Structure formats: structure tokens, C-alpha cells
mmCIF file of C-alpha atoms in Angstrom:
data_model
loop_
_atom_site.group_PDB
_atom_site.id
_atom_site.type_symbol
_atom_site.label_atom_id
_atom_site.label_comp_id
_atom_site.label_asym_id
_atom_site.label_seq_id
_atom_site.Cartn_x
_atom_site.Cartn_y
_atom_site.Cartn_z
ATOM 1 C CA MET A 1 -14.031 -78.209 -14.368
ATOM 2 C CA LEU A 2 -14.865 -78.765 -10.693
ATOM 3 C CA ARG A 3 -11.868 -81.230 -10.980
ATOM 4 C CA TRP A 4 -9.475 -78.259 -12.107
ATOM 5 C CA ILE A 5 -11.468 -75.823 -9.548
ATOM 6 C CA VAL A 6 -10.253 -78.389 -6.604
ATOM 7 C CA SER A 7 -6.467 -78.479 -7.655
ATOM 8 C CA VAL A 8 -6.209 -74.644 -8.089
ATOM 9 C CA CYS A 9 -7.816 -74.426 -4.421
ATOM 10 C CA VAL A 10 -4.932 -77.272 -3.283
ATOM 11 C CA LEU A 11 -2.145 -74.953 -5.313
ATOM 12 C CA LEU A 12 -3.190 -72.090 -3.749
ATOM 13 C CA SER A 13 -3.443 -73.976 -0.160
ATOM 14 C CA VAL A 14 0.301 -75.096 -0.860
ATOM 15 C CA LEU A 15 1.298 -71.669 -1.791
ATOM 16 C CA SER A 16 -0.040 -70.246 1.587
ATOM 17 C CA THR A 17 1.512 -72.588 3.763
ATOM 18 C CA GLN A 18 4.936 -71.966 1.969
ATOM 19 C CA ALA A 19 4.246 -68.402 2.597
ATOM 20 C CA GLU A 20 3.701 -68.630 5.789
ATOM 21 C CA GLU A 21 6.424 -71.015 6.641
ATOM 22 C CA ALA A 22 8.631 -68.059 4.922
ATOM 23 C CA SER A 23 7.412 -65.329 6.733
ATOM 24 C CA PRO A 24 9.018 -63.632 9.883
ATOM 25 C CA THR A 25 8.781 -65.386 13.097
ATOM 26 C CA ALA A 26 6.191 -63.871 15.667
ATOM 27 C CA GLN A 27 9.303 -62.616 17.849
ATOM 28 C CA ALA A 28 10.534 -60.921 14.806
ATOM 29 C CA LEU A 29 7.449 -59.110 13.946
ATOM 30 C CA TYR A 30 6.786 -57.692 17.253
ATOM 31 C CA GLU A 31 10.323 -56.496 17.199
ATOM 32 C CA GLN A 32 9.588 -54.678 13.705
ATOM 33 C CA MET A 33 6.616 -53.037 15.456
ATOM 34 C CA LEU A 34 8.719 -51.844 18.022
ATOM 35 C CA GLU A 35 10.895 -50.391 15.791
ATOM 36 C CA ARG A 36 8.699 -49.069 13.090
ATOM 37 C CA ALA A 37 5.212 -48.210 14.871
ATOM 38 C CA PRO A 38 5.565 -45.260 16.861
ATOM 39 C CA MET A 39 6.771 -43.416 14.185
ATOM 40 C CA ALA A 40 4.061 -44.497 11.628
ATOM 41 C CA MET A 41 1.912 -41.747 10.344
ATOM 42 C CA TYR A 42 -1.705 -42.868 10.337
ATOM 43 C CA GLU A 43 -5.308 -41.949 11.596
ATOM 44 C CA GLY A 44 -8.504 -44.154 12.447
ATOM 45 C CA ILE A 45 -11.028 -44.919 14.370
ATOM 46 C CA PHE A 46 -10.378 -47.400 16.799
ATOM 47 C CA VAL A 47 -13.201 -49.268 19.906
ATOM 48 C CA HIS A 48 -12.205 -50.172 23.109
ATOM 49 C CA GLN A 49 -13.889 -52.548 24.936
ATOM 50 C CA ALA A 50 -13.516 -53.344 28.605
ATOM 51 C CA GLY A 51 -15.953 -55.310 30.338
ATOM 52 C CA ASN A 52 -19.704 -54.446 29.402
ATOM 53 C CA GLN A 53 -17.845 -51.310 28.578
ATOM 54 C CA THR A 54 -17.146 -49.716 24.477
ATOM 55 C CA GLN A 55 -15.528 -46.418 23.510
ATOM 56 C CA SER A 56 -15.028 -44.924 20.462
ATOM 57 C CA VAL A 57 -12.302 -42.776 19.683
ATOM 58 C CA GLU A 58 -10.836 -41.204 16.956
ATOM 59 C CA ILE A 59 -7.015 -41.180 16.569
ATOM 60 C CA VAL A 60 -4.235 -39.322 14.711
ATOM 61 C CA HIS A 61 -0.623 -40.197 14.922
ATOM 62 C CA GLY A 62 2.817 -39.017 13.880
ATOM 63 C CA THR A 63 5.870 -37.481 14.310
ATOM 64 C CA HIS A 64 7.559 -33.875 14.255
ATOM 65 C CA GLU A 65 10.765 -33.266 14.199
ATOM 66 C CA GLY A 66 11.445 -36.707 15.629
ATOM 67 C CA ALA A 67 9.122 -36.487 18.558
ATOM 68 C CA ILE A 68 5.745 -38.325 18.458
ATOM 69 C CA TRP A 69 2.185 -36.394 18.086
ATOM 70 C CA GLU A 70 -1.075 -37.585 18.435
ATOM 71 C CA ARG A 71 -4.616 -36.416 18.476
ATOM 72 C CA LEU A 72 -7.173 -38.472 20.510
ATOM 73 C CA LEU A 73 -10.984 -37.777 20.493
ATOM 74 C CA HIS A 74 -13.433 -39.794 22.446
ATOM 75 C CA LEU A 75 -16.756 -40.300 20.070
ATOM 76 C CA ASP A 76 -18.810 -41.440 22.861
ATOM 77 C CA GLY A 77 -20.350 -39.567 25.673
ATOM 78 C CA MET A 78 -19.176 -36.221 26.830
ATOM 79 C CA VAL A 79 -16.230 -34.718 24.309
ATOM 80 C CA ARG A 80 -12.784 -35.442 25.615
ATOM 81 C CA GLU A 81 -9.461 -35.106 23.811
ATOM 82 C CA VAL A 82 -5.770 -35.835 24.860
ATOM 83 C CA ILE A 83 -3.016 -33.825 22.517
ATOM 84 C CA ARG A 84 0.439 -35.221 22.613
ATOM 85 C CA ARG A 85 3.551 -33.462 21.452
ATOM 86 C CA GLY A 86 6.385 -35.285 21.811
ATOM 87 C CA GLU A 87 6.625 -35.724 26.274
ATOM 88 C CA ALA A 88 4.421 -33.108 26.745
ATOM 89 C CA LEU A 89 0.550 -34.714 27.544
ATOM 90 C CA TYR A 90 -2.473 -32.393 27.672
ATOM 91 C CA CYS A 91 -5.764 -33.622 28.494
ATOM 92 C CA ILE A 92 -8.761 -31.551 27.421
ATOM 93 C CA ASN A 93 -12.079 -32.415 29.642
ATOM 94 C CA PRO A 94 -15.496 -31.688 28.690
ATOM 95 C CA ASP A 95 -15.506 -28.498 30.899
ATOM 96 C CA HIS A 96 -12.959 -27.261 28.247
ATOM 97 C CA THR A 97 -10.176 -27.315 31.017
ATOM 98 C CA VAL A 98 -6.786 -27.896 29.554
ATOM 99 C CA GLU A 99 -4.398 -30.231 31.997
ATOM 100 C CA GLN A 100 -0.642 -31.360 31.263
ATOM 101 C CA VAL A 101 -0.255 -34.974 32.798
ATOM 102 C CA GLN A 102 2.367 -36.551 33.407
ATOM 103 C CA GLN A 103 3.723 -39.153 30.274
ATOM 104 C CA GLN A 104 1.918 -41.948 30.354
ATOM 105 C CA GLY A 105 1.264 -43.505 26.769
ATOM 106 C CA SER A 106 -1.259 -41.454 25.119
ATOM 107 C CA SER A 107 -2.996 -44.223 23.467
ATOM 108 C CA PRO A 108 -2.302 -47.840 23.287
ATOM 109 C CA PHE A 109 -0.470 -48.095 19.685
ATOM 110 C CA ALA A 110 2.370 -45.783 20.358
ATOM 111 C CA ASN A 111 4.641 -48.588 21.610
ATOM 112 C CA LYS A 112 6.948 -46.641 23.563
ATOM 113 C CA GLU A 113 6.073 -48.187 26.879
ATOM 114 C CA LEU A 114 6.287 -51.956 25.493
ATOM 115 C CA GLY A 115 8.712 -54.270 26.530
ATOM 116 C CA SER A 116 11.454 -55.818 24.907
ATOM 117 C CA THR A 117 11.633 -59.023 23.635
ATOM 118 C CA ARG A 118 14.545 -59.348 25.703
ATOM 119 C CA GLN A 119 12.437 -58.093 28.964
ATOM 120 C CA LEU A 120 9.045 -60.456 27.617
ATOM 121 C CA SER A 121 11.245 -63.682 27.056
ATOM 122 C CA LYS A 122 11.110 -64.097 30.542
ATOM 123 C CA ALA A 123 7.949 -64.550 31.566
ATOM 124 C CA TYR A 124 6.040 -65.004 27.768
ATOM 125 C CA GLU A 125 6.533 -67.069 24.711
ATOM 126 C CA PHE A 126 5.861 -65.850 20.939
ATOM 127 C CA ARG A 127 3.895 -67.908 18.835
ATOM 128 C CA SER A 128 2.249 -66.725 15.594
ATOM 129 C CA LEU A 129 -1.727 -66.338 15.112
ATOM 130 C CA GLY A 130 -0.930 -66.676 11.001
ATOM 131 C CA LYS A 131 -3.205 -63.934 8.848
ATOM 132 C CA GLN A 132 -6.143 -61.805 9.366
ATOM 133 C CA ARG A 133 -8.054 -59.225 7.874
ATOM 134 C CA ILE A 134 -8.921 -56.100 10.260
ATOM 135 C CA ALA A 135 -10.186 -52.578 8.778
ATOM 136 C CA GLY A 136 -9.602 -54.118 5.602
ATOM 137 C CA ARG A 137 -5.723 -54.343 5.604
ATOM 138 C CA LEU A 138 -3.886 -57.670 5.822
ATOM 139 C CA VAL A 139 -2.649 -58.243 9.729
ATOM 140 C CA ASN A 140 -0.091 -60.454 11.616
ATOM 141 C CA GLY A 141 -0.783 -61.980 14.805
ATOM 142 C CA VAL A 142 1.390 -62.431 17.234
ATOM 143 C CA GLN A 143 0.269 -64.230 20.462
ATOM 144 C CA LEU A 144 2.111 -63.864 23.673
ATOM 145 C CA VAL A 145 1.627 -66.671 26.200
ATOM 146 C CA PRO A 146 2.573 -66.680 29.427
ATOM 147 C CA LYS A 147 5.012 -69.573 31.365
ATOM 148 C CA ASP A 148 2.861 -69.276 34.805
ATOM 149 C CA ALA A 149 -0.595 -68.620 35.686
ATOM 150 C CA SER A 150 0.455 -65.463 37.342
ATOM 151 C CA ARG A 151 -0.499 -63.759 33.957
ATOM 152 C CA HIS A 152 -2.940 -62.790 31.168
ATOM 153 C CA PHE A 153 -2.850 -63.664 27.393
ATOM 154 C CA TYR A 154 -1.759 -60.514 25.135
ATOM 155 C CA GLN A 155 -2.515 -60.610 21.581
ATOM 156 C CA LEU A 156 -1.529 -58.319 18.771
ATOM 157 C CA TRP A 157 -2.647 -58.362 15.423
ATOM 158 C CA LEU A 158 -0.075 -56.213 13.074
ATOM 159 C CA ASP A 159 -0.661 -54.362 9.971
ATOM 160 C CA ASN A 160 1.338 -55.882 7.365
ATOM 161 C CA GLU A 161 2.254 -52.580 6.004
ATOM 162 C CA THR A 162 2.979 -50.600 8.890
ATOM 163 C CA THR A 163 3.272 -52.775 11.953
ATOM 164 C CA VAL A 164 0.581 -50.666 13.879
ATOM 165 C CA PRO A 165 -1.240 -53.152 15.979
ATOM 166 C CA LEU A 166 -4.600 -52.958 14.182
ATOM 167 C CA ARG A 167 -6.351 -54.827 17.213
ATOM 168 C CA THR A 168 -5.013 -55.978 20.538
ATOM 169 C CA GLU A 169 -6.270 -58.330 23.397
ATOM 170 C CA LEU A 170 -6.144 -58.816 26.806
ATOM 171 C CA VAL A 171 -7.542 -62.459 27.256
ATOM 172 C CA SER A 172 -7.638 -64.705 30.577
ATOM 173 C CA ARG A 173 -6.589 -68.357 30.929
ATOM 174 C CA GLN A 174 -10.156 -69.356 30.880
ATOM 175 C CA GLY A 175 -10.131 -67.760 26.954
ATOM 176 C CA GLN A 176 -12.367 -64.713 28.361
ATOM 177 C CA VAL A 177 -11.340 -60.891 26.222
ATOM 178 C CA LEU A 178 -10.671 -59.205 29.255
ATOM 179 C CA GLU A 179 -9.786 -55.954 27.199
ATOM 180 C CA ARG A 180 -9.904 -55.245 23.805
ATOM 181 C CA TYR A 181 -8.662 -52.365 21.190
ATOM 182 C CA GLN A 182 -9.461 -52.799 17.457
ATOM 183 C CA PHE A 183 -9.419 -50.631 14.696
ATOM 184 C CA SER A 184 -12.414 -50.093 12.567
ATOM 185 C CA TYR A 185 -10.693 -47.753 10.728
ATOM 186 C CA PHE A 186 -6.998 -47.242 9.911
ATOM 187 C CA MET A 187 -5.143 -44.668 6.773
ATOM 188 C CA PRO A 188 -1.487 -44.411 6.715
ATOM 189 C CA LYS A 189 -0.778 -40.619 5.818
ATOM 190 C CA ALA A 190 2.574 -40.303 3.511
ATOM 191 C CA LYS A 191 2.947 -36.968 5.060
ATOM 192 C CA PHE A 192 2.509 -34.669 8.602
ATOM 193 C CA GLU A 193 -0.214 -32.494 8.418
ATOM 194 C CA ALA A 194 0.391 -30.165 11.525
ATOM 195 C CA GLU A 195 -3.253 -29.254 11.509
ATOM 196 C CA ARG A 196 -4.715 -32.566 11.608
ATOM 197 C CA TYR A 197 -3.029 -32.107 15.193
ATOM 198 C CA GLU A 198 -4.970 -29.279 16.448
ATOM 199 C CA PRO A 199 -7.342 -29.982 19.197
ATOM 200 C CA ARG A 200 -11.004 -30.066 17.627
ATOM 201 C CA THR A 201 -12.377 -28.222 20.665
ATOM 202 C CA LYS A 202 -12.993 -24.639 19.667
ATOM 203 C CA GLY A 203 -11.201 -22.152 21.675
ATOM 204 C CA ILE A 204 -8.559 -24.667 23.358
ATOM 205 C CA GLU A 205 -5.093 -23.153 23.719
ATOM 206 C CA LEU A 206 -2.537 -25.212 24.676
ATOM 207 C CA THR A 207 -0.864 -22.803 26.401
ATOM 208 C CA GLN A 208 -3.022 -22.018 29.076
ATOM 209 C CA ALA A 209 -2.365 -25.514 30.391
ATOM 210 C CA HIS A 210 -2.121 -26.097 34.475
ATOM 211 C CA GLU A 211 -0.362 -28.907 35.391
ATOM 212 C CA ALA A 212 -2.592 -31.612 37.032
ATOM 213 C CA GLU A 213 -1.861 -31.721 40.772
ATOM 214 C CA VAL A 214 -0.158 -34.590 42.127
ATOM 215 C CA LEU A 215 -0.322 -34.891 46.045
ATOM 216 C CA LYS A 216 3.221 -35.974 47.401
ATOM 217 C CA THR A 217 4.517 -36.729 50.623
ATOM 218 C CA THR A 218 7.371 -36.059 52.741
ATOM 219 C CA GLU A 219 10.179 -38.305 53.409
ATOM 220 C CA GLN A 220 9.627 -38.566 56.528
ATOM 221 C CA ASP A 221 5.495 -39.993 55.777
ATOM 222 C CA VAL A 222 6.411 -42.702 53.649
ATOM 223 C CA LEU A 223 5.974 -46.379 54.736
ATOM 224 C CA GLU A 224 8.825 -48.540 54.198
ATOM 225 C CA TRP A 225 8.087 -51.567 53.446
ATOM 226 C CA ARG A 226 8.810 -54.604 50.732
ATOM 227 C CA LEU A 227 7.275 -57.711 48.697
ATOM 228 C CA ASN A 228 8.001 -61.038 49.702
ATOM 229 C CA TRP A 229 6.733 -62.335 46.034
ATOM 230 C CA ILE A 230 6.166 -60.767 42.945
ATOM 231 C CA PRO A 231 5.748 -62.537 39.622
ATOM 232 C CA ALA A 232 8.704 -63.847 37.518
ATOM 233 C CA GLY A 233 9.570 -60.498 35.443
ATOM 234 C CA PHE A 234 8.027 -57.864 36.752
ATOM 235 C CA GLU A 235 10.103 -55.111 37.692
ATOM 236 C CA ASP A 236 10.086 -51.751 39.737
ATOM 237 C CA GLU A 237 9.131 -49.618 37.848
ATOM 238 C CA ALA A 238 8.584 -45.988 40.244
ATOM 239 C CA ALA A 239 8.932 -46.545 44.112
ATOM 240 C CA THR A 240 6.913 -42.766 44.860
ATOM 241 C CA GLY A 241 5.208 -41.366 47.878
ATOM 242 C CA TYR A 242 1.727 -41.409 47.762
ATOM 243 C CA ALA A 243 -1.146 -39.142 49.926
ATOM 244 C CA PRO A 244 -2.531 -39.461 52.370
ATOM 245 C CA LYS A 245 -0.011 -39.226 54.728
ATOM 246 C CA MET A 246 1.732 -42.014 55.894
ATOM 247 C CA SER A 247 1.201 -44.265 52.677
ATOM 248 C CA ALA A 248 3.338 -45.547 49.807
ATOM 249 C CA ARG A 249 3.062 -46.675 46.102
ATOM 250 C CA ARG A 250 4.598 -48.481 44.002
ATOM 251 C CA ILE A 251 4.349 -49.645 40.301
ATOM 252 C CA TYR A 252 5.610 -52.848 38.671
ATOM 253 C CA SER A 253 5.045 -54.058 34.781
ATOM 254 C CA ASP A 254 6.513 -56.590 33.547
ATOM 255 C CA GLY A 255 6.809 -54.989 29.737
ATOM 256 C CA ILE A 256 3.333 -55.667 29.011
ATOM 257 C CA VAL A 257 1.080 -55.021 31.632
ATOM 258 C CA MET A 258 1.357 -52.769 35.138
ATOM 259 C CA PHE A 259 -0.203 -53.288 38.454
ATOM 260 C CA SER A 260 0.301 -51.065 41.536
ATOM 261 C CA VAL A 261 0.248 -51.637 45.077
ATOM 262 C CA TYR A 262 -0.640 -48.809 47.567
ATOM 263 C CA VAL A 263 0.667 -48.949 51.221
ATOM 264 C CA GLU A 264 -1.354 -46.562 53.710
ATOM 265 C CA GLU A 265 -2.194 -46.331 57.176
ATOM 266 C CA VAL A 266 -6.060 -46.336 57.837
ATOM 267 C CA GLU A 267 -8.712 -46.524 60.453
ATOM 268 C CA LYS A 268 -11.166 -47.566 58.627
ATOM 269 C CA VAL A 269 -11.382 -51.614 57.576
ATOM 270 C CA LEU A 270 -12.781 -52.328 54.847
ATOM 271 C CA ASP A 271 -14.249 -55.583 53.039
ATOM 272 C CA GLU A 272 -11.363 -57.819 52.472
ATOM 273 C CA GLY A 273 -10.673 -59.849 48.811
ATOM 274 C CA THR A 274 -10.825 -59.055 45.251
ATOM 275 C CA ALA A 275 -13.047 -57.303 42.857
ATOM 276 C CA GLN A 276 -13.006 -56.814 39.246
ATOM 277 C CA ALA A 277 -14.036 -54.503 36.564
ATOM 278 C CA GLY A 278 -12.782 -55.265 33.329
ATOM 279 C CA PRO A 279 -9.237 -56.055 32.727
ATOM 280 C CA THR A 280 -8.480 -54.524 36.319
ATOM 281 C CA VAL A 281 -8.729 -56.420 39.355
ATOM 282 C CA LEU A 282 -8.591 -55.016 42.938
ATOM 283 C CA ALA A 283 -7.431 -57.142 46.188
ATOM 284 C CA VAL A 284 -7.323 -55.117 49.690
ATOM 285 C CA GLN A 285 -5.355 -56.905 52.554
ATOM 286 C CA HIS A 286 -5.190 -55.268 56.262
ATOM 287 C CA LYS A 287 -2.198 -55.196 58.685
ATOM 288 C CA GLN A 288 -1.254 -54.174 62.195
ATOM 289 C CA TRP A 289 2.015 -52.402 62.539
ATOM 290 C CA HIS A 290 3.272 -50.982 65.253
ATOM 291 C CA GLY A 291 -0.644 -50.568 66.830
ATOM 292 C CA GLN A 292 -1.886 -48.721 63.949
ATOM 293 C CA THR A 293 -4.279 -50.286 61.254
ATOM 294 C CA HIS A 294 -2.838 -50.816 57.005
ATOM 295 C CA ARG A 295 -4.459 -50.957 53.965
ATOM 296 C CA ILE A 296 -2.414 -52.770 51.064
ATOM 297 C CA THR A 297 -4.500 -52.650 48.174
ATOM 298 C CA VAL A 298 -3.234 -53.773 44.896
ATOM 299 C CA VAL A 299 -4.444 -52.689 41.275
ATOM 300 C CA GLY A 300 -3.453 -54.189 37.817
ATOM 301 C CA GLU A 301 -4.802 -55.985 34.885
ATOM 302 C CA ILE A 302 -3.559 -59.375 36.301
ATOM 303 C CA PRO A 303 -5.331 -62.534 37.888
ATOM 304 C CA ALA A 304 -7.275 -62.022 41.144
ATOM 305 C CA ALA A 305 -4.966 -65.054 42.306
ATOM 306 C CA THR A 306 -1.713 -63.105 41.297
ATOM 307 C CA ALA A 307 -3.123 -59.630 43.591
ATOM 308 C CA GLN A 308 -4.167 -61.538 46.576
ATOM 309 C CA ARG A 309 -0.908 -63.147 46.920
ATOM 310 C CA ILE A 310 0.808 -60.294 46.027
ATOM 311 C CA ALA A 311 -1.093 -58.224 48.821
ATOM 312 C CA GLU A 312 -0.422 -60.954 51.363
ATOM 313 C CA SER A 313 3.432 -61.079 51.162
ATOM 314 C CA VAL A 314 3.556 -57.470 51.717
ATOM 315 C CA GLU A 315 5.882 -56.750 54.923
ATOM 316 C CA LEU A 316 6.082 -53.297 56.638
ATOM 317 C CA LEU A 317 9.517 -52.701 58.200
#
């Protein structure tokens, strides 16, 4: 009997290995996710972990008339909701005020903001992490391995049926998980149910939302500057004026993570160096230009050494 059990186990192992060899490549799995996951319909609960902080969030995600709809409800602490209706994004605050804010991807599972394999291949290699079970469902693991030390690892476990990431992780080169999103409950849906996307907070009308105030500078107030070094693969996503007066901000993305660079004229000098909270690093430098002190701040999900080097490379024009 023991010999028969061993033989069966060996046979199952061989069949499993052959199945893995025949499965899609990591790059193909990622491409399937980009195409299918944003249009999937599902609901669930996921946990966001950043450093020592955790937050549970209920999510309902689907499509209506070709547009992505979402509702996210924070389950811990004060009640907060995020409602997405296509390009419109609403934040319902604990005081029941409603703000319509700039679209930046309401949840980490919408995938609209993720880069293409062509863009990511400039800075990452795609590797398979095999199969696992998350929230009671079979998933396929994909790892994005950085080609240099200027960024972190990124890992996704994609639902075998819907390709929705049931877990995503940002991992340092030392193996520390800096940030994790993971479903504890996930249920695909066959049809769109409009009532599931209505705010759970009573008495809320999205038509009463006001636009979140965005401070802007005039053209003559915006500083001119450039970066003399930037990690390969990062591209300028936006160059906008940013308050207060005589300041500027730019956003860079490699298709997975982003960092922002702020340059502003200041009177008070802060301590220089880097600080980190969960996945987010902040680097501060000061430079003199035309007799004025300017603070350079880099904020993003990148290694501290990378943020420091970017800040040092800023040249005022």
C-alpha cells in the first residue's frame, strides 16, 4: 500500500510539473490581467498593509455601459467611502461631505494605471512565482524583478478565473514587504447590480459633491528646473504648477510605482536626509539659487538611496 501511495504522489508531481510548463508565461499572465481585470465584476474585502498600519476595505467593482464603476468602504476607524463612476471619482468624508477629486485610480485592483509589458521591460524582468491559493481561490504568481538597484521588486498573484490580483506586494531588495494588498474574501459576479454601487453612508447625494480645491500657480511663478539623473524606465507623467508660490512639482512613473519631485522657494531650512513610512520614502535637500534658498523634496515608493540621488541631481535654471 505504501509503495502504491508513493507512486501516485510521484505521478501527480510529474503531471503538476508538466501543467506548469504548459501554463502561460509570466509576461503573458500580466498582459491578460491588463486586458481582463479592469472589466471584471466582483466584490470582496481586502486588507491594505503598509509598514505597521493595516486597513480593511470592502470593494465592489464592475463595468456599466463600458465604464468602470467601484465602491470602496473603509471598515476600520472612521467611516470613509470612495465612489467611482467612470472618470468621476468621489470621496465621502467622515463628516459626510463629498468631494469630487482628480482621477488617480481608486483601488489597486483596477489596473488602469499599470504600465504595458513593453514599458515595464525597460526596467524589469518578468518571472513566474507558480501557483498558490488566496482567499480560497487558485492564483498565478508574477514577479517583476528590477534590472538595477534603483527600485523595488513588485509581485502579483492573479486569480486564475478573472486575472484580478488577489495579492500585490512591494518588496525591498532585502526581502522586506513594504506594502501589501490582499483579499480575504473575493466573489466574482455575473451581472451588474446598480444598487451595490450606491454609497453606504446614509443621506449622501453625489450630485452635491464639490470639487476638491487644487492650488495652482501662474506661469510666471513656476520655477524652471531639470533632473540630471533619473532611473531608467521612469517617465514624466505630469509637469504642473504646485502651491505655494514659486514652486513646482513633477510626477514620474515606471508603470508600476511613482515618485514626485517638489521644488520651492523657502525661508526656513529643514533637516536634510531621508525618512521612510511604510513603502513611502521622503528625501530633502536645499540649494541656493539667485540668493534664495530652495527646498527639493522627493517622495515616492523607491529606495532611499534612489530618492537621495534624484534630489541631488536637481538643477535650477
